[in-house]
Amino acid sequence: MRARATSLAAPCVLACVLAWPLGAQQPAPAIDSIRQSDLRADLFFLASDQMRGRLTGTAENRLAAEWIKARFERLGLSPGVQGYFQTYDLATVSLGRDNAMTITRPGTARRQVEHGDGVIAERFSPTARASGRVVFAGYGITAEDLGHDDYRARDLFGGAIVLVVDHEPGERDPASRFDGVITSDAAGPLKKALAAQAAGAAGILFAPDVHNHPAAAGQRGGRGGRGGGAWPTGPSRLGRYTLSDWMRQLRIPAARLTADLAEELVAGSGRTFAALSESADTPGGVPAIALDEVTIDLSIAVDRQDLKDRNVLAVLEGSDPVLRDEWVVLTAHYDHDGATDTAIYNGADDDGSGTVG
């Protein structure tokens, strides 16, 4: 993935400041009230050992939220939502037991591919099963605002399992409509899965972009384990969270393939997977290709656990009659990396300093 800074679903402190009159360049009215000693006192509390790194889901994290609310009230800021707290659900997932894929071709024996040996469940996938023919759909992107739709031939996708390539068109082109060389929102795997679902697909398979990333052709993602980095054998100390509302949207199974397995699926098309990957860069969207000589049975099992969390929102209203409807949004996340038996990750820099600021 190309670099794009993202803090996924971290609880945050949010101060919305309605715009102030521009006028002459005078010091801000309250600038003298911002004192190093106050910032230091707040930071030394928030990042103290007693707060034990404010890990998501802990009592110390909940205390930090209550403390931020109290500071907003002391400053006379209005609640951004009733009671200052905006609640939401986070989801963390673990791998279930029934994960596999079966490939069937006319005149040949059915071949079962075990999880971790060429196929890996996507973490955002629901527990679901699908059977159907395979259709290649390029990058698997629908983006009407960018004039791109890999699912234009809607009649091909009903009940099919879609094979799509990672990334997006023109990913190395600074002038690309897909946010230049930055990964666009439309290219996110969950967005692609939702686009496939909207087109009527029964499931989705992701494969490496071997055209733009030739080294990916030799990667054995997940071989010999439970999915490599996607499904580590031990639990994560910090937890790996996604917004539950995002995950609940998807109803079809989603999995990731190695380039070798993708090559096997497209063998009857008369084209290599590398050639199909290259064709995905077709402006406006690739013509879908039905791989009618192969059918897939895909079984994905993912266990989800929800965790309630909350943001803290406050508002400082402006006074200018014109600019008061414009907003300046300041945010920082107040959670951090928690503690172990031997270390406390206090989080003074970045999240701590951002929050007290």
XYZ file of C-alpha atoms in Angstrom:
357
model
C 0.000 0.000 0.000
C 1.217 3.491 -0.763
C 1.582 5.815 2.169
C -1.500 7.463 3.542
C -1.576 8.353 7.215
C -4.596 6.735 8.844
C -5.602 6.281 12.464
C -8.366 3.711 12.178
C -11.270 4.128 14.567
C -9.157 5.559 17.394
C -11.186 7.396 20.028
C -10.640 11.091 19.705
C -11.119 14.398 21.406
C -12.780 16.808 19.003
C -13.026 20.555 19.404
C -15.052 22.360 16.758
C -14.284 26.070 16.657
C -16.587 28.334 14.709
C -14.598 30.868 12.689
C -13.631 34.160 14.339
C -13.722 37.585 12.612
C -10.665 38.109 10.435
C -10.286 41.872 10.874
C -6.897 43.327 11.735
C -4.107 40.910 12.625
C -4.404 41.159 16.388
C -3.283 38.545 18.897
C -5.994 36.018 19.660
C -8.107 37.306 22.586
C -7.141 34.445 24.894
C -3.546 33.881 23.820
C -2.192 34.970 27.189
C -4.297 32.320 28.892
C -2.364 29.502 27.188
C 0.431 28.770 29.645
C 3.182 26.202 29.571
C 2.579 25.340 33.207
C -1.057 24.424 32.528
C -0.195 22.317 29.489
C 2.514 20.579 31.489
C 0.150 19.818 34.360
C -2.475 18.381 32.029
C 0.064 16.310 30.115
C 1.714 14.952 33.238
C -1.692 13.744 34.410
C -2.880 12.278 31.130
C 0.447 10.515 30.440
C 1.162 9.540 34.037
C 2.041 5.984 35.011
C -1.293 5.765 36.824
C -3.102 6.131 33.471
C -1.225 3.056 32.216
C -1.078 4.100 28.577
C -4.880 4.515 28.137
C -5.312 1.389 26.007
C -8.636 1.139 24.178
C -11.221 -0.720 26.247
C -9.519 -0.174 29.618
C -10.675 1.678 32.731
C -7.851 4.185 32.258
C -9.052 4.964 28.735
C -12.571 5.594 30.049
C -11.153 7.815 32.796
C -9.259 9.846 30.175
C -12.537 10.486 28.340
C -14.234 11.631 31.546
C -11.286 13.926 32.315
C -11.453 15.502 28.837
C -15.182 16.099 29.278
C -14.500 17.782 32.628
C -11.857 20.044 31.064
C -14.280 21.043 28.294
C -16.898 21.898 30.899
C -14.385 23.911 32.928
C -13.448 25.861 29.781
C -17.110 26.660 29.160
C -17.289 24.806 25.854
C -20.699 23.643 24.644
C -21.278 19.903 24.086
C -20.748 18.904 20.466
C -23.301 16.134 21.065
C -25.544 15.605 24.064
C -23.387 14.910 27.096
C -20.162 15.473 25.074
C -19.806 11.744 24.290
C -20.302 10.326 20.789
C -20.530 6.560 21.164
C -19.740 3.955 18.524
C -18.875 0.265 18.292
C -15.483 -1.117 17.389
C -15.082 -4.668 16.132
C -12.150 -6.982 16.602
C -12.029 -10.321 14.826
C -10.492 -13.736 15.170
C -10.256 -16.507 12.622
C -12.987 -19.137 12.720
C -12.570 -22.844 11.976
C -14.206 -23.383 8.599
C -12.060 -21.530 6.062
C -11.254 -23.118 2.717
C -11.812 -22.874 -1.018
C -12.640 -25.617 -3.512
C -11.861 -25.270 -7.232
C -13.835 -27.282 -9.783
C -13.115 -27.675 -13.509
C -14.996 -29.905 -15.957
C -13.310 -33.282 -16.316
C -10.929 -32.802 -13.380
C -11.033 -33.684 -9.721
C -12.192 -31.029 -7.282
C -9.232 -29.402 -5.551
C -9.510 -28.027 -2.042
C -7.193 -25.200 -1.061
C -6.628 -24.965 2.672
C -6.565 -21.632 4.449
C -3.026 -20.267 4.587
C -1.903 -22.296 1.579
C -2.751 -19.821 -1.169
C -5.997 -18.376 0.190
C -6.541 -16.184 3.258
C -9.771 -14.825 4.710
C -10.044 -11.028 4.709
C -10.373 -9.610 8.216
C -13.445 -7.581 7.239
C -15.235 -10.581 5.736
C -18.408 -11.857 7.372
C -18.880 -15.523 8.124
C -20.435 -16.656 4.854
C -20.291 -19.227 2.105
C -20.651 -18.802 -1.664
C -20.509 -21.001 -4.737
C -20.396 -19.835 -8.325
C -18.538 -19.184 -11.512
C -15.605 -16.748 -11.529
C -15.626 -13.346 -13.250
C -12.513 -11.178 -13.589
C -13.369 -7.537 -12.852
C -10.079 -5.650 -13.105
C -9.463 -3.507 -10.034
C -13.057 -4.049 -8.908
C -13.711 -0.315 -8.513
C -16.946 1.604 -8.946
C -16.340 5.366 -8.758
C -18.965 7.351 -10.641
C -17.339 10.687 -9.766
C -14.139 9.481 -11.486
C -15.891 7.989 -14.509
C -14.723 4.474 -13.633
C -16.825 1.317 -13.273
C -15.440 -2.206 -13.515
C -18.972 -3.575 -13.029
C -20.652 -2.019 -16.053
C -21.676 -5.437 -17.430
C -24.034 -6.035 -14.519
C -25.560 -9.154 -16.064
C -22.225 -10.996 -15.695
C -21.937 -10.623 -11.942
C -25.181 -11.981 -10.540
C -24.280 -14.918 -8.274
C -20.650 -14.913 -9.443
C -17.461 -14.870 -7.404
C -15.475 -11.855 -8.521
C -11.691 -11.912 -8.971
C -10.136 -8.442 -8.627
C -6.635 -6.976 -8.561
C -5.188 -4.948 -5.677
C -4.638 -1.181 -5.906
C -6.028 1.173 -8.576
C -5.489 2.595 -12.091
C -2.503 4.875 -12.624
C -1.116 4.394 -9.161
C 2.283 5.823 -10.157
C 0.838 8.737 -12.152
C 0.843 12.019 -10.179
C -1.928 13.246 -12.491
C -4.143 10.209 -11.906
C -7.778 10.978 -11.149
C -7.459 8.463 -8.332
C -5.767 10.985 -5.998
C -2.475 10.928 -7.912
C 0.064 8.666 -6.230
C -1.903 8.511 -2.967
C -4.161 5.508 -2.439
C -7.704 6.665 -3.146
C -10.704 5.874 -1.000
C -12.297 3.951 -3.886
C -9.355 1.499 -3.918
C -9.830 0.313 -0.348
C -10.494 -3.447 -0.153
C -13.730 -3.014 1.807
C -14.977 -0.463 -0.735
C -14.184 -2.937 -3.516
C -16.041 -5.713 -1.714
C -19.085 -3.481 -1.249
C -18.973 -2.562 -4.949
C -18.968 -6.275 -5.850
C -21.875 -6.882 -3.495
C -23.834 -4.003 -5.050
C -23.261 -5.544 -8.491
C -24.837 -8.806 -7.329
C -21.687 -10.849 -6.736
C -21.837 -13.778 -4.319
C -18.224 -13.397 -3.150
C -14.954 -11.616 -3.882
C -11.332 -12.744 -4.250
C -8.399 -10.293 -4.148
C -5.149 -11.030 -5.978
C -1.778 -9.191 -6.127
C -1.214 -6.439 -8.698
C 1.634 -8.257 -10.449
C 1.657 -5.729 -13.295
C 2.739 -2.785 -11.132
C 4.382 -4.925 -8.449
C 6.172 -7.873 -10.093
C 7.701 -8.960 -6.787
C 4.200 -9.809 -5.540
C 4.106 -12.733 -7.981
C 6.585 -14.630 -5.821
C 5.006 -13.943 -2.455
C 3.513 -16.936 -0.704
C 1.076 -14.986 1.474
C 0.030 -17.132 4.370
C 1.800 -20.347 3.327
C 2.530 -22.561 6.282
C 0.575 -20.479 8.788
C -2.829 -19.053 9.628
C -2.538 -16.168 7.226
C 0.791 -14.498 7.945
C 0.433 -10.952 9.218
C -3.329 -10.899 8.626
C -3.984 -13.686 11.136
C -1.067 -13.935 13.590
C -0.943 -17.104 15.682
C -0.960 -15.125 18.946
C -3.452 -12.469 20.050
C -2.540 -8.826 19.535
C -1.757 -7.030 22.774
C -3.151 -3.767 21.412
C -6.110 -5.252 19.573
C -6.869 -4.692 15.874
C -10.071 -2.721 15.504
C -12.391 -1.590 12.739
C -15.652 0.329 12.997
C -18.436 -2.218 13.382
C -20.734 -0.171 11.151
C -18.263 -0.610 8.288
C -18.067 -4.378 8.707
C -21.831 -4.872 9.062
C -22.381 -3.552 5.554
C -20.682 -6.542 3.930
C -22.657 -9.784 3.568
C -20.574 -11.691 0.986
C -17.402 -13.701 1.793
C -14.067 -12.088 0.959
C -10.652 -13.732 0.666
C -7.153 -13.028 -0.648
C -5.238 -15.229 -3.082
C -1.604 -15.657 -3.998
C -0.612 -14.805 -7.572
C -0.023 -18.519 -8.224
C -3.575 -19.414 -7.298
C -4.953 -16.500 -9.352
C -2.931 -17.834 -12.298
C -4.577 -21.219 -11.848
C -8.062 -19.679 -11.878
C -7.514 -17.774 -15.154
C -5.750 -20.659 -16.945
C -8.674 -21.336 -19.274
C -9.005 -17.717 -20.430
C -6.117 -17.881 -22.879
C -4.360 -15.053 -21.028
C -1.905 -14.968 -18.147
C -2.848 -13.374 -14.869
C -0.102 -10.786 -15.455
C -1.757 -9.802 -18.748
C -5.162 -9.547 -17.090
C -3.628 -7.486 -14.297
C -2.177 -5.106 -16.879
C -5.559 -4.839 -18.635
C -7.088 -3.547 -15.393
C -5.581 -0.131 -16.200
C -8.159 0.322 -18.994
C -9.552 3.892 -18.706
C -13.106 3.908 -17.414
C -13.038 0.284 -16.321
C -12.042 -3.096 -17.693
C -14.458 -5.224 -19.768
C -15.308 -8.059 -17.391
C -14.208 -11.566 -18.372
C -16.288 -14.593 -17.368
C -14.055 -17.561 -16.538
C -16.799 -20.076 -17.219
C -14.540 -23.130 -17.149
C -13.952 -22.806 -13.388
C -16.285 -22.653 -10.395
C -15.437 -21.877 -6.803
C -16.869 -22.913 -3.467
C -15.672 -20.393 -0.870
C -16.207 -20.805 2.866
C -15.148 -18.052 5.273
C -15.552 -18.086 9.067
C -14.640 -14.986 11.073
C -15.606 -14.437 14.705
C -16.386 -10.810 15.589
C -16.433 -9.215 19.014
C -17.807 -5.703 19.511
C -16.414 -3.112 21.912
C -18.159 0.149 22.754
C -16.015 3.270 22.574
C -16.555 7.015 22.467
C -15.290 10.329 21.172
C -15.487 13.541 23.210
C -16.863 16.531 21.283
C -17.101 20.198 22.281
C -17.861 23.447 20.473
C -16.594 27.016 20.857
C -19.019 29.267 19.006
C -17.776 32.202 16.951
C -19.277 35.683 16.901
C -18.890 36.912 13.322
C -22.309 36.983 11.563
C -20.828 35.733 8.271
C -18.095 33.361 9.386
C -19.956 31.759 12.292
C -21.309 29.097 9.887
C -17.772 27.992 8.984
C -15.943 25.478 11.118
C -12.383 24.779 12.198
C -12.009 21.205 13.441
C -9.221 20.232 15.851
C -8.743 16.579 16.779
C -6.381 14.283 18.641
C -6.732 10.666 19.757
C -6.520 10.131 23.503
C -5.909 6.376 23.503
C -2.417 4.909 23.454
C -0.544 1.603 23.688
C -1.303 0.610 27.272
C 1.103 -1.269 29.532
C 2.726 -4.658 30.059
C 4.081 -6.286 33.202
C 7.413 -4.549 32.610
C 6.651 -1.316 30.748
C 4.148 1.524 30.543
C 3.657 3.232 27.178
C 2.715 6.646 28.505
C 1.943 8.349 25.202
C 3.102 11.843 26.139
C 4.067 12.811 22.592
C 1.589 12.906 19.692
C -1.660 11.761 21.303
C -0.950 13.172 24.772
C 0.392 16.535 23.609
C -2.288 16.720 20.925
C -5.058 16.088 23.425
C -3.942 18.659 25.995
C -3.282 21.156 23.195
